[in-house]
Amino acid sequence: MGRRITIDPITRLEGHGKIEIFLDDAGAVENVYFQIPELRGFEKFCEGRPVEELPRIVSRICGV
Amino acid sequence: MAKLNLALYWASSCGGCDVAVLDVNEKILDIAAVADIVLWPVAVDGKYADIEAMEPGTIDVCLFNGAVRNSENEHIAMLLREKSKVMVAFGSCAVSGGIPALANFKERDEVLKRVFMETPSTVNPEGVLPLTRCEVPEGTLSLPEFYKYVHCLDQVVEVDYYVPGCPPTPQRIWDVVQAIVSGNLPPRGATVGATEKSLCDECKRIKQNKKVKRFYRVHEIIPDPERCLLEQGLLCMGPVTRGGCGAQCISANMPCRGCYGPLPGVIDQGAKYISSIGSIMDVQSPEEVESLLETIADPAGTFYRFGMSTALLRGANR
Amino acid sequence: MENFEPKIIGFLCNWCSYAGADLAGVGRMQYPSNLRVIRVMCSGRVDPTFVFKALSEGADGVLIAGCHPGDCHYTDGNYNTLKRIPLMLKVLEQFGVEKERVRMEWISAAEGSIFAGVVKEFTETVRKLGPYKRNGLERGGKVG
Ligand code: SF4
Ligand code: SF4
Ligand code: FES
């Protein structure tokens, strides 16, 4: 069995991320999974909001 | 004096609160002089595993921003609560749900469907949705559970102090940091970094007679920059919102949306605002009332813009 | 749903509607016991917070009754009611709450029978709607 290295959370960037690195027996990288464990759903909750209010809402997608 | 251990964390948030902390500019060096930052994903480092390995109470103060949207947010909130002597709900999302909590107007499944299947930029013919557990050849991967409701921090853990604002202003943040460092904090449970009076109190505009015959949406008029916006028919939430931001939106000639949260003693900012709006409407007959109300585009989404998690009706009938 | 007995909170103004309810009582008029009365000095005292709190803490319906427009003992208290409640109903609907759960009525001190009729009718309306579904989001409750 190879080794598994988990980097959680990845830091110094905007947003949430997690990386799972799988190494084979020789210690070489076999596979890497990058995961984004966050979702807020602006795509949905902006529906029904007045269009002129959107600049003040979607500016909170990313504040960095 | 020994250095303080400080943690800053973001749950369901935009990072604006973290950037607001950086906006204290060179004073950040003063913070670094008195505190070791053990976790601050956006700017420093720190892994969850390091926090898990700490003794309870290792962290002196945790500034927690962001709402609790999923099981990871909840887990980290509980973890940081256990390790921190003082837990601060920092920013509107942590205090009352903030913008992410607007999703409480929608069903969880509707949100997932829209995001992962329907948006024009999405290609997902098989309709794959994120799974909390997923088997891959190398092992099992996991993702947090997306909750039905967006919660604020004190709905999942005990909170010691509240710092409202979307985001809190750097000046107010500096006040809070100084209070922490000097040990000069008010009794637990207090709101810090905001005033005890309404925003109208710090708003410099001329206030005369609040009698409104119709409401305007912000793009419909260019308001007089000297006079109260509410008197000009713009739904400004100043009367029910705590002061502290320095009337930022107002000085951009835009009405307040209430990010500094309800006044002391008010349990539901939106309900209070309905009450104040009711008394300034300058109409009498039910028909006139109806047509005046037609000029308000999205009452709930406006009055609860930053407070859906703490709304008394949150998630009602769903 | 047949066996469901709704809880209804009634905010009645002291000078008209409460007296009207009294008259219904003195006149031995029958009306459902689902209504729990809270006397307020004026219908204009009913902050929407009261209504939302009533719903969130156990009520299935809320009745707000005051003097007829023009008859308020504080001149224009009920004109505020007349403006607040419709706005509150719009907000309720956006939260997914049936607006029929909240009813505003003008009932004078002489209108005991009208009071009894309103309570009867409103109780049936709320019974048909079924219980107001709250969800326990308090700390320590189930998060999800
Ligand atoms: S309602 Fe708005 S514009 Fe008017 S005084 Fe208050 S904060 Fe200022
Ligand atoms: S004016 Fe209102 S919405 Fe704008 S920053 Fe201040 S409190 Fe927040
Ligand atoms: S006193 Fe009856 S409504 Fe004001």
Coordinates of C-alpha atoms and ligand atoms in Angstrom, one line a residue:
Chain A
M1 CA 0.0 0.0 0.0
G2 CA 1.2 3.5 -0.8
R3 CA 0.9 6.5 1.3
R4 CA -1.8 9.2 1.4
I5 CA -1.0 12.8 2.1
T6 CA -3.9 15.2 3.0
I7 CA -3.4 18.9 2.8
D8 CA -6.4 20.4 4.5
P9 CA -7.0 23.3 4.2
I10 CA -4.9 24.7 1.5
T11 CA -4.0 28.2 2.6
R12 CA -3.0 31.6 1.4
L13 CA -5.6 31.8 -1.3
E14 CA -9.2 32.8 -1.4
G15 CA -11.7 30.0 -0.7
H16 CA -11.7 26.5 0.7
G17 CA -9.7 23.7 -0.8
K18 CA -8.3 20.3 0.1
I19 CA -5.8 18.2 -1.7
E20 CA -5.5 14.4 -1.4
I21 CA -2.2 13.0 -2.7
F22 CA -1.8 9.3 -3.2
L23 CA 1.7 7.9 -3.4
D24 CA 2.6 4.5 -4.7
D25 CA 5.0 2.0 -2.9
A26 CA 8.0 3.7 -4.5
G27 CA 6.9 7.1 -3.1
A28 CA 6.0 8.5 -6.5
V29 CA 2.7 10.4 -6.9
E30 CA 0.1 8.1 -8.3
N31 CA -2.9 10.3 -8.2
V32 CA -4.0 13.7 -6.8
Y33 CA -7.5 14.9 -6.0
F34 CA -8.3 18.5 -5.5
Q35 CA -11.5 19.1 -3.7
I36 CA -13.6 22.2 -3.0
P37 CA -15.6 21.6 0.1
E38 CA -17.6 24.8 -0.1
L39 CA -20.7 26.1 -1.9
R40 CA -23.0 29.0 -1.1
G41 CA -25.3 29.0 -4.1
F42 CA -25.4 32.6 -5.4
E43 CA -26.6 31.1 -8.7
K44 CA -29.8 30.2 -6.9
F45 CA -30.4 32.8 -4.1
C46 CA -29.8 35.8 -6.4
E47 CA -33.0 34.7 -8.2
G48 CA -35.8 36.9 -7.0
R49 CA -33.6 39.7 -5.8
P50 CA -34.0 43.0 -7.6
V51 CA -31.4 43.5 -10.3
E52 CA -30.2 46.8 -8.9
E53 CA -29.4 45.1 -5.7
L54 CA -27.1 42.5 -7.3
P55 CA -23.9 44.6 -7.2
R56 CA -24.3 44.7 -3.5
I57 CA -25.0 41.0 -3.2
V58 CA -22.6 39.4 -5.7
S59 CA -19.7 41.5 -4.4
R60 CA -19.8 39.0 -1.6
I61 CA -18.9 36.1 -3.9
C62 CA -15.3 37.0 -3.2
G63 CA -14.1 39.8 -0.9
V64 CA -10.4 39.2 -1.3
Chain B
M1 CA 3.4 39.5 28.9
A2 CA 3.2 36.2 27.1
K3 CA 2.1 36.5 23.5
L4 CA -1.6 35.8 22.7
N5 CA -2.5 32.9 20.6
L6 CA -4.8 34.1 17.9
A7 CA -6.9 32.2 15.3
L8 CA -8.8 33.6 12.4
Y9 CA -11.1 31.4 10.5
W10 CA -13.5 31.7 7.6
A11 CA -16.4 29.3 7.3
S12 CA -19.0 30.1 4.6
S13 CA -17.8 33.5 3.7
C14 CA -16.2 35.6 1.0
G15 CA -12.9 36.5 2.6
G16 CA -13.9 40.1 2.9
C17 CA -13.7 39.9 6.7
D18 CA -10.1 38.6 6.5
V19 CA -9.2 41.3 4.1
A20 CA -10.8 43.9 6.4
V21 CA -8.4 42.7 9.1
L22 CA -5.5 43.2 6.7
D23 CA -6.9 46.7 6.0
V24 CA -5.7 47.8 9.4
N25 CA -2.5 48.2 7.3
E26 CA 0.8 48.6 9.1
K27 CA -1.0 48.1 12.4
I28 CA -1.0 44.4 11.4
L29 CA 2.6 44.4 12.6
D30 CA 1.5 45.6 16.0
I31 CA -0.9 42.7 16.1
A32 CA 1.9 40.3 15.1
A33 CA 4.0 41.8 17.9
V34 CA 1.6 40.8 20.6
A35 CA 0.0 37.7 19.1
D36 CA 1.1 34.5 17.5
I37 CA -1.3 33.6 14.7
V38 CA -1.9 29.9 14.9
L39 CA -4.5 29.6 12.1
W40 CA -5.4 32.1 9.4
P41 CA -6.0 30.2 6.1
V42 CA -6.1 33.3 3.8
A43 CA -2.9 34.9 4.9
V44 CA -0.8 32.7 7.1
D45 CA -1.2 28.9 7.5
G46 CA -2.3 26.3 10.0
K47 CA -3.9 22.9 9.2
Y48 CA -6.9 21.4 10.9
A49 CA -4.8 18.6 12.2
D50 CA -2.6 21.0 14.1
I51 CA -5.6 22.6 15.7
E52 CA -7.0 19.1 16.6
A53 CA -3.7 18.3 18.4
M54 CA -4.0 21.4 20.6
E55 CA -5.0 21.3 24.3
P56 CA -8.4 22.9 25.0
G57 CA -8.0 26.6 25.7
T58 CA -4.7 26.9 23.8
I59 CA -6.1 29.6 21.6
D60 CA -6.8 32.9 23.5
V61 CA -9.0 34.5 20.9
C62 CA -10.7 33.1 17.8
L63 CA -12.1 35.5 15.3
F64 CA -14.6 33.4 13.4
N65 CA -16.1 34.8 10.2
G66 CA -18.5 33.1 7.8
A67 CA -21.8 31.3 8.3
V68 CA -22.4 27.6 9.0
R69 CA -23.5 26.2 5.7
N70 CA -22.2 22.7 5.8
S71 CA -20.9 20.0 8.1
E72 CA -17.3 21.1 7.7
N73 CA -18.1 24.6 8.9
E74 CA -19.9 23.2 11.9
H75 CA -17.1 20.8 12.7
I76 CA -14.5 23.5 12.6
A77 CA -16.7 25.8 14.6
M78 CA -16.9 23.2 17.3
L79 CA -13.2 22.4 17.1
L80 CA -12.2 26.1 17.4
R81 CA -14.7 26.6 20.2
E82 CA -13.1 23.8 22.2
K83 CA -9.6 25.1 21.7
S84 CA -10.4 28.8 22.3
K85 CA -10.9 30.8 25.5
V86 CA -12.8 33.5 23.7
M87 CA -14.9 32.9 20.6
V88 CA -15.9 35.9 18.5
A89 CA -18.5 35.9 15.8
F90 CA -16.8 38.2 13.4
G91 CA -18.8 39.8 10.6
S92 CA -22.4 39.6 9.5
C93 CA -22.2 36.0 8.3
A94 CA -21.1 34.7 11.6
V95 CA -23.3 37.0 13.6
S96 CA -26.6 36.5 11.7
G97 CA -26.0 34.5 8.5
G98 CA -25.1 37.4 6.2
I99 CA -25.4 37.2 2.4
P100 CA -24.9 33.4 2.2
A101 CA -28.1 33.0 4.4
L102 CA -30.2 34.5 1.6
A103 CA -30.2 30.9 0.5
N104 CA -32.6 30.2 3.3
F105 CA -35.2 31.6 0.9
K106 CA -34.6 28.5 -1.2
E107 CA -34.7 24.8 -0.8
R108 CA -31.4 23.0 -0.5
D109 CA -32.1 20.7 -3.5
E110 CA -33.1 23.7 -5.7
V111 CA -29.7 25.3 -4.9
L112 CA -27.8 22.1 -5.8
K113 CA -29.8 21.6 -8.9
R114 CA -29.3 25.1 -10.2
V115 CA -25.6 25.1 -9.4
F116 CA -24.6 21.7 -10.6
M117 CA -27.0 21.1 -13.4
E118 CA -28.7 24.1 -14.8
T119 CA -26.3 27.1 -15.0
P120 CA -25.4 27.9 -18.6
S121 CA -21.8 27.3 -18.0
T122 CA -22.3 23.8 -16.6
V123 CA -21.9 20.6 -18.6
N124 CA -23.2 17.7 -16.5
P125 CA -25.3 15.4 -18.7
E126 CA -25.3 12.7 -16.1
G127 CA -26.6 15.0 -13.4
V128 CA -23.8 14.2 -11.0
L129 CA -24.1 15.9 -7.6
P130 CA -21.4 16.1 -4.9
L131 CA -21.3 13.2 -2.6
T132 CA -20.3 13.2 1.0
R133 CA -18.4 10.0 0.4
C134 CA -16.9 8.8 -2.9
E135 CA -14.9 5.7 -3.6
V136 CA -12.0 6.1 -5.9
P137 CA -9.4 3.4 -6.8
E138 CA -7.0 4.8 -4.3
G139 CA -9.4 5.0 -1.4
T140 CA -12.3 7.0 0.0
L141 CA -12.8 10.7 -0.6
S142 CA -15.1 12.8 1.5
L143 CA -16.9 16.1 1.1
P144 CA -18.9 18.0 3.8
E145 CA -22.7 17.7 3.9
F146 CA -24.5 20.7 2.5
Y147 CA -27.1 21.6 5.1
K148 CA -30.7 22.5 4.6
Y149 CA -30.3 25.8 6.3
V150 CA -27.6 28.4 6.7
H151 CA -26.9 28.9 10.4
C152 CA -25.1 31.6 12.2
L153 CA -22.3 30.8 14.6
D154 CA -24.2 30.9 17.9
Q155 CA -26.7 28.4 16.5
V156 CA -24.0 25.8 16.6
V157 CA -21.6 26.8 19.4
E158 CA -21.4 29.2 22.4
V159 CA -20.3 32.7 21.3
D160 CA -18.6 35.2 23.6
Y161 CA -18.6 38.3 21.5
Y162 CA -20.2 39.6 18.4
V163 CA -18.6 42.0 15.9
P164 CA -21.1 42.9 13.2
G165 CA -20.5 44.4 9.8
C166 CA -20.1 43.1 6.2
P167 CA -17.3 43.5 6.7
P168 CA -16.5 45.2 10.0
T169 CA -14.6 48.4 9.3
P170 CA -10.8 48.4 9.9
Q171 CA -11.2 51.2 12.4
R172 CA -13.7 49.1 14.4
I173 CA -11.5 46.0 14.1
W174 CA -8.6 47.9 15.5
D175 CA -10.8 49.0 18.5
V176 CA -11.7 45.4 19.1
V177 CA -8.1 44.2 18.8
Q178 CA -7.0 46.8 21.3
A179 CA -9.8 45.8 23.7
I180 CA -8.7 42.2 23.4
V181 CA -5.0 42.9 24.0
S182 CA -5.7 45.2 26.9
G183 CA -8.2 42.7 28.4
N184 CA -10.7 45.6 28.3
L185 CA -13.6 43.6 27.0
P186 CA -17.2 44.1 28.1
P187 CA -19.3 41.3 29.7
R188 CA -19.6 38.2 27.6
G189 CA -22.3 38.1 25.1
A190 CA -21.8 41.7 24.1
T191 CA -21.7 43.2 20.7
V192 CA -18.4 45.0 20.2
G193 CA -17.2 47.2 17.4
A194 CA -20.5 48.9 17.0
T195 CA -22.5 51.6 18.8
E196 CA -25.5 51.3 20.9
K197 CA -27.5 53.8 18.9
S198 CA -29.0 53.7 15.4
L199 CA -27.1 54.5 12.2
C200 CA -29.4 57.5 11.8
D201 CA -27.7 58.9 14.9
E202 CA -24.3 59.0 13.2
C203 CA -25.7 59.9 9.7
K204 CA -25.1 63.5 8.9
R205 CA -28.0 64.0 6.5
I206 CA -30.7 66.6 7.2
K207 CA -33.7 64.8 8.7
Q208 CA -37.1 66.5 8.5
N209 CA -40.4 64.9 8.1
K210 CA -40.6 61.2 7.3
K211 CA -43.7 61.0 5.1
V212 CA -43.4 58.8 2.0
K213 CA -45.9 58.7 -0.8
R214 CA -44.0 56.2 -2.9
F215 CA -40.8 54.2 -2.6
Y216 CA -38.1 54.2 -5.2
R217 CA -35.7 51.6 -6.3
V218 CA -32.1 52.8 -6.2
H219 CA -31.8 53.2 -10.0
E220 CA -35.0 55.2 -10.3
I221 CA -33.8 58.4 -8.7
I222 CA -30.6 60.3 -8.0
P223 CA -31.2 61.3 -4.4
D224 CA -30.3 64.7 -2.9
P225 CA -27.0 64.0 -1.1
E226 CA -27.8 66.3 1.8
R227 CA -31.2 64.9 2.8
C228 CA -32.3 61.7 4.5
L229 CA -32.6 59.0 2.0
L230 CA -35.7 57.4 3.6
E231 CA -37.5 60.8 3.4
Q232 CA -36.7 60.7 -0.4
G233 CA -38.4 57.3 -0.7
L234 CA -35.3 55.0 -0.6
L235 CA -35.7 52.1 1.8
C236 CA -32.8 52.9 4.1
M237 CA -32.4 50.6 7.1
G238 CA -30.7 53.2 9.2
P239 CA -33.5 53.5 11.8
V240 CA -33.2 49.8 12.8
T241 CA -29.5 49.3 12.3
R242 CA -26.6 49.8 14.8
G243 CA -24.2 52.5 14.1
G244 CA -20.5 51.9 13.8
C245 CA -19.8 51.7 10.1
G246 CA -19.5 55.5 9.8
A247 CA -22.5 55.5 7.4
Q248 CA -20.5 54.1 4.6
C249 CA -23.3 53.3 2.1
I250 CA -25.0 56.6 3.0
S251 CA -21.9 58.6 2.0
A252 CA -22.0 56.8 -1.4
N253 CA -25.6 58.1 -1.7
M254 CA -26.9 54.6 -1.3
P255 CA -29.4 53.4 1.4
C256 CA -28.3 51.2 4.3
R257 CA -29.0 47.5 4.0
G258 CA -28.5 46.8 7.7
C259 CA -25.2 45.0 7.8
Y260 CA -24.4 46.2 11.3
G261 CA -27.3 44.3 12.6
P262 CA -30.3 45.2 14.8
L263 CA -30.3 47.8 17.5
P264 CA -29.8 46.6 21.1
G265 CA -33.0 44.9 22.3
V266 CA -34.3 44.3 18.8
I267 CA -34.7 40.6 18.2
D268 CA -35.8 40.7 14.5
Q269 CA -34.4 43.5 12.4
G270 CA -36.7 42.9 9.5
A271 CA -39.9 42.9 11.7
K272 CA -38.7 46.2 13.3
Y273 CA -38.2 47.7 10.0
I274 CA -41.7 46.8 8.8
S275 CA -42.9 48.6 11.9
S276 CA -41.0 51.8 11.1
I277 CA -41.9 51.8 7.4
G278 CA -45.5 51.4 8.3
S279 CA -45.5 54.6 10.3
I280 CA -43.9 56.7 7.6
M281 CA -46.2 55.7 4.7
D282 CA -48.2 58.8 3.9
V283 CA -51.4 57.0 2.7
Q284 CA -54.6 56.0 4.4
S285 CA -57.0 53.8 2.4
P286 CA -56.2 50.1 2.0
E287 CA -56.1 50.6 -1.8
E288 CA -53.5 53.3 -1.5
V289 CA -51.5 51.2 0.9
E290 CA -51.6 48.3 -1.6
S291 CA -50.3 50.4 -4.5
L292 CA -47.6 52.0 -2.3
L293 CA -46.4 48.6 -1.3
E294 CA -46.2 47.6 -4.9
T295 CA -43.3 50.0 -5.2
I296 CA -41.2 47.8 -2.8
A297 CA -39.4 45.3 -5.0
D298 CA -38.2 42.6 -2.6
P299 CA -39.3 43.4 1.0
A300 CA -38.0 40.2 2.7
G301 CA -34.7 40.0 0.8
T302 CA -34.1 43.7 1.6
F303 CA -35.1 43.8 5.3
Y304 CA -33.3 40.5 6.0
R305 CA -30.4 41.1 3.7
F306 CA -27.9 40.1 6.3
G307 CA -30.0 38.5 8.9
M308 CA -31.8 35.5 7.5
S309 CA -30.3 33.1 10.0
T310 CA -31.6 35.0 13.0
A311 CA -35.0 35.9 11.4
L312 CA -37.8 34.6 13.7
L313 CA -39.5 33.1 10.6
R314 CA -36.3 31.5 9.3
G315 CA -37.0 28.4 7.4
A316 CA -40.7 28.6 8.3
N317 CA -43.0 26.0 6.7
R318 CA -40.3 24.2 4.8
Chain C
M1 CA -56.3 17.2 10.1
E2 CA -59.8 16.9 11.5
N3 CA -58.5 16.6 15.1
F4 CA -56.1 19.4 14.7
E5 CA -56.9 22.2 17.2
P6 CA -55.0 25.3 16.1
K7 CA -53.6 27.7 18.6
I8 CA -54.4 31.2 17.7
I9 CA -53.1 34.3 19.4
G10 CA -55.3 37.4 19.3
F11 CA -53.9 40.8 19.9
L12 CA -57.0 42.9 20.8
C13 CA -57.0 46.6 21.4
N14 CA -58.2 47.6 24.8
W15 CA -60.8 50.2 23.8
C16 CA -62.7 48.5 21.0
S17 CA -62.0 44.9 20.1
Y18 CA -61.3 43.7 23.7
A19 CA -64.5 45.3 24.7
G20 CA -66.2 43.6 21.7
A21 CA -64.8 40.3 22.9
D22 CA -66.1 41.1 26.4
L23 CA -69.6 41.7 24.9
A24 CA -69.5 38.4 23.1
G25 CA -68.7 36.8 26.5
V26 CA -71.4 38.7 28.4
G27 CA -73.9 37.9 25.7
R28 CA -72.9 34.2 26.0
M29 CA -72.1 34.0 22.3
Q30 CA -70.4 30.7 21.4
Y31 CA -67.0 30.9 19.7
P32 CA -64.1 28.4 19.5
S33 CA -61.7 28.3 22.4
N34 CA -58.7 28.2 20.1
L35 CA -58.1 31.9 20.5
R36 CA -55.8 33.1 23.3
V37 CA -56.3 36.8 23.8
I38 CA -53.6 39.3 24.6
R39 CA -54.8 42.7 25.4
V40 CA -52.9 45.6 24.0
M41 CA -53.7 49.3 24.4
C42 CA -54.0 49.9 20.7
S43 CA -53.7 47.8 17.5
G44 CA -50.9 50.2 16.6
R45 CA -48.9 48.7 19.5
V46 CA -48.7 45.3 17.6
D47 CA -45.1 45.2 16.3
P48 CA -44.7 42.6 13.6
T49 CA -42.1 41.1 15.9
F50 CA -45.0 40.0 18.2
V51 CA -46.6 38.2 15.3
F52 CA -43.4 36.5 14.1
K53 CA -42.6 35.5 17.7
A54 CA -46.1 34.1 18.2
L55 CA -45.7 32.0 15.1
S56 CA -42.2 30.9 15.9
E57 CA -43.1 29.9 19.4
G58 CA -46.2 27.9 18.9
A59 CA -49.1 29.8 17.4
D60 CA -50.6 28.6 14.1
G61 CA -52.5 31.8 13.5
V62 CA -52.5 35.4 14.7
L63 CA -55.5 37.8 14.9
I64 CA -54.9 41.5 15.2
A65 CA -58.1 43.5 16.0
G66 CA -58.6 47.1 16.6
C67 CA -61.0 50.0 16.4
H68 CA -62.5 50.9 13.0
P69 CA -60.3 53.4 11.1
G70 CA -61.2 56.8 12.4
D71 CA -62.1 55.5 15.8
C72 CA -58.7 54.7 17.3
H73 CA -58.4 56.2 20.8
Y74 CA -55.0 57.4 19.9
T75 CA -56.2 59.0 16.7
D76 CA -54.1 57.2 14.2
G77 CA -52.7 54.1 15.8
N78 CA -54.8 51.8 13.7
Y79 CA -53.7 53.6 10.5
N80 CA -50.3 52.4 11.3
T81 CA -51.7 48.9 11.7
L82 CA -53.4 49.2 8.4
K83 CA -50.1 49.9 6.7
R84 CA -47.8 47.6 8.6
I85 CA -49.9 44.4 8.5
P86 CA -50.2 44.3 4.6
L87 CA -46.4 44.8 4.4
M88 CA -45.9 42.1 6.9
L89 CA -48.1 39.8 4.9
K90 CA -45.9 40.3 1.9
V91 CA -42.8 39.4 4.0
L92 CA -44.6 36.3 5.4
E93 CA -45.4 35.1 1.9
Q94 CA -41.8 35.5 0.9
F95 CA -40.8 33.2 3.8
G96 CA -43.3 30.6 2.5
V97 CA -45.9 31.3 5.2
E98 CA -49.6 31.4 4.0
K99 CA -50.7 34.9 4.5
E100 CA -54.1 33.6 5.7
R101 CA -52.5 32.7 9.0
V102 CA -52.6 36.4 10.0
R103 CA -55.8 38.3 10.0
M104 CA -56.5 42.0 10.6
E105 CA -60.0 43.0 11.7
W106 CA -61.7 46.1 12.8
I107 CA -64.2 45.3 15.7
S108 CA -65.9 47.9 17.8
A109 CA -67.0 47.6 21.4
A110 CA -70.6 47.0 20.2
E111 CA -69.7 44.2 17.7
G112 CA -69.7 41.2 20.0
S113 CA -71.4 39.0 17.4
I114 CA -69.0 40.1 14.7
F115 CA -66.1 39.2 17.0
A116 CA -67.5 35.7 17.6
G117 CA -68.1 35.3 13.9
V118 CA -64.5 36.3 13.0
V119 CA -63.0 33.9 15.6
K120 CA -65.2 31.1 14.3
E121 CA -64.3 31.7 10.7
F122 CA -60.6 32.3 11.3
T123 CA -60.3 29.2 13.5
E124 CA -61.6 27.1 10.6
T125 CA -59.3 28.8 8.1
V126 CA -56.3 28.0 10.3
R127 CA -57.5 24.5 11.0
K128 CA -57.6 23.9 7.2
L129 CA -54.1 25.3 6.8
G130 CA -52.8 22.8 9.4
P131 CA -50.0 23.4 11.9
Y132 CA -47.5 26.1 11.3
K133 CA -44.2 24.2 10.8
R134 CA -41.4 25.5 12.9
N135 CA -38.0 24.1 12.8
G136 CA -35.7 23.8 15.7
L137 CA -32.6 25.8 14.8
E138 CA -31.8 26.7 18.4
R139 CA -28.3 25.9 19.6
G140 CA -28.2 22.3 20.7
G141 CA -31.0 21.4 18.3
K142 CA -30.4 19.4 15.3
V143 CA -28.4 21.3 12.7
G144 CA -29.0 20.4 9.2
Ligands
SF4_1 S1 -32.8 56.7 7.3 FE1 -30.7 56.5 6.3 S2 -30.4 58.4 5.3 FE2 -32.1 58.8 6.8 S3 -31.1 59.5 8.6 FE3 -31.2 57.3 8.8 S4 -29.3 56.5 8.1 FE4 -29.5 58.6 7.4
SF4_2 S1 -24.6 51.9 5.8 FE1 -25.7 50.0 6.5 S2 -25.3 48.4 5.0 FE2 -23.8 50.1 4.7 S3 -22.0 49.5 5.8 FE3 -23.2 50.8 7.2 S4 -24.5 49.3 8.3 FE4 -23.7 48.3 6.6
FES3 S1 -57.2 52.2 20.4 FE1 -58.2 50.6 19.3 S2 -56.9 50.5 17.5 FE2 -56.0 52.2 18.6

